[in-house]
Amino acid sequence: MSERLRLETLIARDGLGQAKQWANKTAALYRSSFSEPSHYSSQPDWRPLFEKSIQELKRFAETGELP
């Protein structure tokens, strides 16, 4: 699932700067969850979805462009 809707909501509510900070923090949180075997993001079916979200969030945090 694309992160676009959440990012649009955050931009409207908190502004671009806050949304970029949130995206950066969330991408780091998602990445750290891979190392926890009990977290479903580390499972083969879910990991690609989290990796896609991480890429979208990092790109948004750097450029401000929505996925």
PDB file of N, CA and C in Angstrom, residues 8-62:
ATOM      1  N   GLU A   8      -0.395  12.780   2.582  1.00  0.00           N
ATOM      2  CA  GLU A   8      -1.290  13.898   2.247  1.00  0.00           C
ATOM      3  C   GLU A   8      -2.027  14.397   3.484  1.00  0.00           C
ATOM      4  N   THR A   9      -2.476  13.466   4.301  1.00  0.00           N
ATOM      5  CA  THR A   9      -3.186  13.829   5.527  1.00  0.00           C
ATOM      6  C   THR A   9      -2.273  14.596   6.476  1.00  0.00           C
ATOM      7  N   LEU A  10      -1.052  14.119   6.627  1.00  0.00           N
ATOM      8  CA  LEU A  10      -0.092  14.791   7.506  1.00  0.00           C
ATOM      9  C   LEU A  10       0.276  16.180   6.994  1.00  0.00           C
ATOM     10  N   ILE A  11       0.450  16.321   5.696  1.00  0.00           N
ATOM     11  CA  ILE A  11       0.776  17.627   5.127  1.00  0.00           C
ATOM     12  C   ILE A  11      -0.357  18.610   5.404  1.00  0.00           C
ATOM     13  N   ALA A  12      -1.592  18.156   5.174  1.00  0.00           N
ATOM     14  CA  ALA A  12      -2.755  19.024   5.391  1.00  0.00           C
ATOM     15  C   ALA A  12      -2.894  19.414   6.859  1.00  0.00           C
ATOM     16  N   ARG A  13      -2.603  18.479   7.747  1.00  0.00           N
ATOM     17  CA  ARG A  13      -2.798  18.729   9.175  1.00  0.00           C
ATOM     18  C   ARG A  13      -1.633  19.474   9.811  1.00  0.00           C
ATOM     19  N   ASP A  14      -0.388  19.052   9.480  1.00  0.00           N
ATOM     20  CA  ASP A  14       0.785  19.538  10.199  1.00  0.00           C
ATOM     21  C   ASP A  14       1.770  20.346   9.362  1.00  0.00           C
ATOM     22  N   GLY A  15       1.619  20.332   8.055  1.00  0.00           N
ATOM     23  CA  GLY A  15       2.552  21.035   7.176  1.00  0.00           C
ATOM     24  C   GLY A  15       3.619  20.109   6.610  1.00  0.00           C
ATOM     25  N   LEU A  16       4.270  20.583   5.565  1.00  0.00           N
ATOM     26  CA  LEU A  16       5.260  19.777   4.851  1.00  0.00           C
ATOM     27  C   LEU A  16       6.449  19.386   5.727  1.00  0.00           C
ATOM     28  N   GLY A  17       6.973  20.331   6.477  1.00  0.00           N
ATOM     29  CA  GLY A  17       8.147  20.037   7.309  1.00  0.00           C
ATOM     30  C   GLY A  17       7.899  18.939   8.320  1.00  0.00           C
ATOM     31  N   GLN A  18       6.783  19.016   9.009  1.00  0.00           N
ATOM     32  CA  GLN A  18       6.435  17.990   9.996  1.00  0.00           C
ATOM     33  C   GLN A  18       6.197  16.636   9.321  1.00  0.00           C
ATOM     34  N   ALA A  19       5.569  16.663   8.161  1.00  0.00           N
ATOM     35  CA  ALA A  19       5.312  15.412   7.440  1.00  0.00           C
ATOM     36  C   ALA A  19       6.617  14.758   7.005  1.00  0.00           C
ATOM     37  N   LYS A  20       7.585  15.564   6.590  1.00  0.00           N
ATOM     38  CA  LYS A  20       8.888  15.022   6.200  1.00  0.00           C
ATOM     39  C   LYS A  20       9.604  14.411   7.401  1.00  0.00           C
ATOM     40  N   GLN A  21       9.517  15.067   8.557  1.00  0.00           N
ATOM     41  CA  GLN A  21      10.124  14.501   9.767  1.00  0.00           C
ATOM     42  C   GLN A  21       9.465  13.184  10.147  1.00  0.00           C
ATOM     43  N   TRP A  22       8.139  13.146  10.076  1.00  0.00           N
ATOM     44  CA  TRP A  22       7.405  11.916  10.388  1.00  0.00           C
ATOM     45  C   TRP A  22       7.828  10.793   9.436  1.00  0.00           C
ATOM     46  N   ALA A  23       7.946  11.111   8.161  1.00  0.00           N
ATOM     47  CA  ALA A  23       8.322  10.107   7.166  1.00  0.00           C
ATOM     48  C   ALA A  23       9.702   9.526   7.476  1.00  0.00           C
ATOM     49  N   ASN A  24      10.621  10.385   7.849  1.00  0.00           N
ATOM     50  CA  ASN A  24      11.977   9.926   8.173  1.00  0.00           C
ATOM     51  C   ASN A  24      11.973   9.016   9.391  1.00  0.00           C
ATOM     52  N   LYS A  25      11.259   9.407  10.429  1.00  0.00           N
ATOM     53  CA  LYS A  25      11.183   8.595  11.648  1.00  0.00           C
ATOM     54  C   LYS A  25      10.478   7.261  11.391  1.00  0.00           C
ATOM     55  N   THR A  26       9.424   7.301  10.621  1.00  0.00           N
ATOM     56  CA  THR A  26       8.661   6.083  10.346  1.00  0.00           C
ATOM     57  C   THR A  26       9.468   5.110   9.495  1.00  0.00           C
ATOM     58  N   ALA A  27      10.193   5.617   8.521  1.00  0.00           N
ATOM     59  CA  ALA A  27      11.046   4.755   7.699  1.00  0.00           C
ATOM     60  C   ALA A  27      12.087   4.054   8.568  1.00  0.00           C
ATOM     61  N   ALA A  28      12.675   4.781   9.505  1.00  0.00           N
ATOM     62  CA  ALA A  28      13.664   4.176  10.411  1.00  0.00           C
ATOM     63  C   ALA A  28      13.015   3.121  11.301  1.00  0.00           C
ATOM     64  N   LEU A  29      11.828   3.408  11.778  1.00  0.00           N
ATOM     65  CA  LEU A  29      11.105   2.444  12.611  1.00  0.00           C
ATOM     66  C   LEU A  29      10.790   1.169  11.822  1.00  0.00           C
ATOM     67  N   TYR A  30      10.315   1.335  10.594  1.00  0.00           N
ATOM     68  CA  TYR A  30      10.023   0.169   9.750  1.00  0.00           C
ATOM     69  C   TYR A  30      11.289  -0.655   9.531  1.00  0.00           C
ATOM     70  N   ARG A  31      12.387   0.027   9.219  1.00  0.00           N
ATOM     71  CA  ARG A  31      13.642  -0.690   8.958  1.00  0.00           C
ATOM     72  C   ARG A  31      14.097  -1.461  10.196  1.00  0.00           C
ATOM     73  N   SER A  32      13.973  -0.871  11.365  1.00  0.00           N
ATOM     74  CA  SER A  32      14.412  -1.548  12.590  1.00  0.00           C
ATOM     75  C   SER A  32      13.539  -2.759  12.911  1.00  0.00           C
ATOM     76  N   SER A  33      12.310  -2.761  12.437  1.00  0.00           N
ATOM     77  CA  SER A  33      11.420  -3.888  12.727  1.00  0.00           C
ATOM     78  C   SER A  33      11.841  -5.163  11.998  1.00  0.00           C
ATOM     79  N   PHE A  34      12.647  -5.031  10.935  1.00  0.00           N
ATOM     80  CA  PHE A  34      13.113  -6.220  10.205  1.00  0.00           C
ATOM     81  C   PHE A  34      13.944  -7.137  11.086  1.00  0.00           C
ATOM     82  N   SER A  35      14.637  -6.558  12.049  1.00  0.00           N
ATOM     83  CA  SER A  35      15.548  -7.358  12.880  1.00  0.00           C
ATOM     84  C   SER A  35      14.833  -8.118  13.987  1.00  0.00           C
ATOM     85  N   GLU A  36      13.541  -7.892  14.140  1.00  0.00           N
ATOM     86  CA  GLU A  36      12.767  -8.587  15.162  1.00  0.00           C
ATOM     87  C   GLU A  36      11.973  -9.734  14.523  1.00  0.00           C
ATOM     88  N   PRO A  37      12.404 -10.974  14.744  1.00  0.00           N
ATOM     89  CA  PRO A  37      11.724 -12.109  14.109  1.00  0.00           C
ATOM     90  C   PRO A  37      10.236 -12.207  14.449  1.00  0.00           C
ATOM     91  N   SER A  38       9.834 -11.677  15.588  1.00  0.00           N
ATOM     92  CA  SER A  38       8.427 -11.758  15.974  1.00  0.00           C
ATOM     93  C   SER A  38       7.558 -10.718  15.257  1.00  0.00           C
ATOM     94  N   HIS A  39       8.200  -9.728  14.635  1.00  0.00           N
ATOM     95  CA  HIS A  39       7.431  -8.696  13.933  1.00  0.00           C
ATOM     96  C   HIS A  39       7.108  -9.186  12.527  1.00  0.00           C
ATOM     97  N   TYR A  40       5.872  -8.974  12.104  1.00  0.00           N
ATOM     98  CA  TYR A  40       5.459  -9.512  10.812  1.00  0.00           C
ATOM     99  C   TYR A  40       6.193  -8.870   9.634  1.00  0.00           C
ATOM    100  N   SER A  41       6.823  -7.726   9.816  1.00  0.00           N
ATOM    101  CA  SER A  41       7.585  -7.118   8.717  1.00  0.00           C
ATOM    102  C   SER A  41       8.795  -7.959   8.321  1.00  0.00           C
ATOM    103  N   SER A  42       9.241  -8.817   9.209  1.00  0.00           N
ATOM    104  CA  SER A  42      10.388  -9.665   8.895  1.00  0.00           C
ATOM    105  C   SER A  42       9.984 -10.932   8.145  1.00  0.00           C
ATOM    106  N   GLN A  43       8.708 -11.163   7.995  1.00  0.00           N
ATOM    107  CA  GLN A  43       8.217 -12.355   7.295  1.00  0.00           C
ATOM    108  C   GLN A  43       8.291 -12.142   5.778  1.00  0.00           C
ATOM    109  N   PRO A  44       8.595 -13.190   5.013  1.00  0.00           N
ATOM    110  CA  PRO A  44       8.791 -13.053   3.570  1.00  0.00           C
ATOM    111  C   PRO A  44       7.615 -12.418   2.811  1.00  0.00           C
ATOM    112  N   ASP A  45       6.399 -12.675   3.247  1.00  0.00           N
ATOM    113  CA  ASP A  45       5.245 -12.107   2.544  1.00  0.00           C
ATOM    114  C   ASP A  45       5.082 -10.608   2.793  1.00  0.00           C
ATOM    115  N   TRP A  46       5.528 -10.133   3.942  1.00  0.00           N
ATOM    116  CA  TRP A  46       5.336  -8.742   4.318  1.00  0.00           C
ATOM    117  C   TRP A  46       6.533  -7.847   4.038  1.00  0.00           C
ATOM    118  N   ARG A  47       7.721  -8.417   4.077  1.00  0.00           N
ATOM    119  CA  ARG A  47       8.934  -7.604   3.949  1.00  0.00           C
ATOM    120  C   ARG A  47       8.951  -6.731   2.689  1.00  0.00           C
ATOM    121  N   PRO A  48       8.594  -7.248   1.513  1.00  0.00           N
ATOM    122  CA  PRO A  48       8.608  -6.384   0.325  1.00  0.00           C
ATOM    123  C   PRO A  48       7.679  -5.170   0.444  1.00  0.00           C
ATOM    124  N   LEU A  49       6.569  -5.336   1.122  1.00  0.00           N
ATOM    125  CA  LEU A  49       5.645  -4.212   1.302  1.00  0.00           C
ATOM    126  C   LEU A  49       6.265  -3.140   2.198  1.00  0.00           C
ATOM    127  N   PHE A  50       6.934  -3.578   3.245  1.00  0.00           N
ATOM    128  CA  PHE A  50       7.603  -2.634   4.126  1.00  0.00           C
ATOM    129  C   PHE A  50       8.774  -1.967   3.414  1.00  0.00           C
ATOM    130  N   GLU A  51       9.509  -2.724   2.610  1.00  0.00           N
ATOM    131  CA  GLU A  51      10.628  -2.144   1.869  1.00  0.00           C
ATOM    132  C   GLU A  51      10.140  -1.062   0.905  1.00  0.00           C
ATOM    133  N   LYS A  52       9.011  -1.303   0.257  1.00  0.00           N
ATOM    134  CA  LYS A  52       8.431  -0.306  -0.646  1.00  0.00           C
ATOM    135  C   LYS A  52       8.029   0.947   0.130  1.00  0.00           C
ATOM    136  N   SER A  53       7.399   0.759   1.268  1.00  0.00           N
ATOM    137  CA  SER A  53       7.016   1.903   2.095  1.00  0.00           C
ATOM    138  C   SER A  53       8.235   2.689   2.555  1.00  0.00           C
ATOM    139  N   ILE A  54       9.285   1.995   2.934  1.00  0.00           N
ATOM    140  CA  ILE A  54      10.516   2.661   3.368  1.00  0.00           C
ATOM    141  C   ILE A  54      11.076   3.518   2.237  1.00  0.00           C
ATOM    142  N   GLN A  55      11.105   2.971   1.031  1.00  0.00           N
ATOM    143  CA  GLN A  55      11.609   3.732  -0.117  1.00  0.00           C
ATOM    144  C   GLN A  55      10.767   4.981  -0.365  1.00  0.00           C
ATOM    145  N   GLU A  56       9.454   4.832  -0.314  1.00  0.00           N
ATOM    146  CA  GLU A  56       8.556   5.969  -0.537  1.00  0.00           C
ATOM    147  C   GLU A  56       8.751   7.030   0.547  1.00  0.00           C
ATOM    148  N   LEU A  57       8.844   6.593   1.791  1.00  0.00           N
ATOM    149  CA  LEU A  57       8.993   7.532   2.897  1.00  0.00           C
ATOM    150  C   LEU A  57      10.336   8.262   2.842  1.00  0.00           C
ATOM    151  N   LYS A  58      11.400   7.550   2.560  1.00  0.00           N
ATOM    152  CA  LYS A  58      12.721   8.172   2.476  1.00  0.00           C
ATOM    153  C   LYS A  58      12.765   9.177   1.327  1.00  0.00           C
ATOM    154  N   ARG A  59      12.203   8.815   0.198  1.00  0.00           N
ATOM    155  CA  ARG A  59      12.185   9.719  -0.951  1.00  0.00           C
ATOM    156  C   ARG A  59      11.392  10.987  -0.609  1.00  0.00           C
ATOM    157  N   PHE A  60      10.251  10.801   0.030  1.00  0.00           N
ATOM    158  CA  PHE A  60       9.442  11.953   0.423  1.00  0.00           C
ATOM    159  C   PHE A  60      10.202  12.832   1.424  1.00  0.00           C
ATOM    160  N   ALA A  61      10.851  12.215   2.404  1.00  0.00           N
ATOM    161  CA  ALA A  61      11.593  12.969   3.420  1.00  0.00           C
ATOM    162  C   ALA A  61      12.707  13.806   2.781  1.00  0.00           C
ATOM    163  N   GLU A  62      13.285  13.296   1.721  1.00  0.00           N
ATOM    164  CA  GLU A  62      14.389  14.004   1.059  1.00  0.00           C
ATOM    165  C   GLU A  62      13.896  15.065   0.080  1.00  0.00           C
TER     166      GLU A  62
END
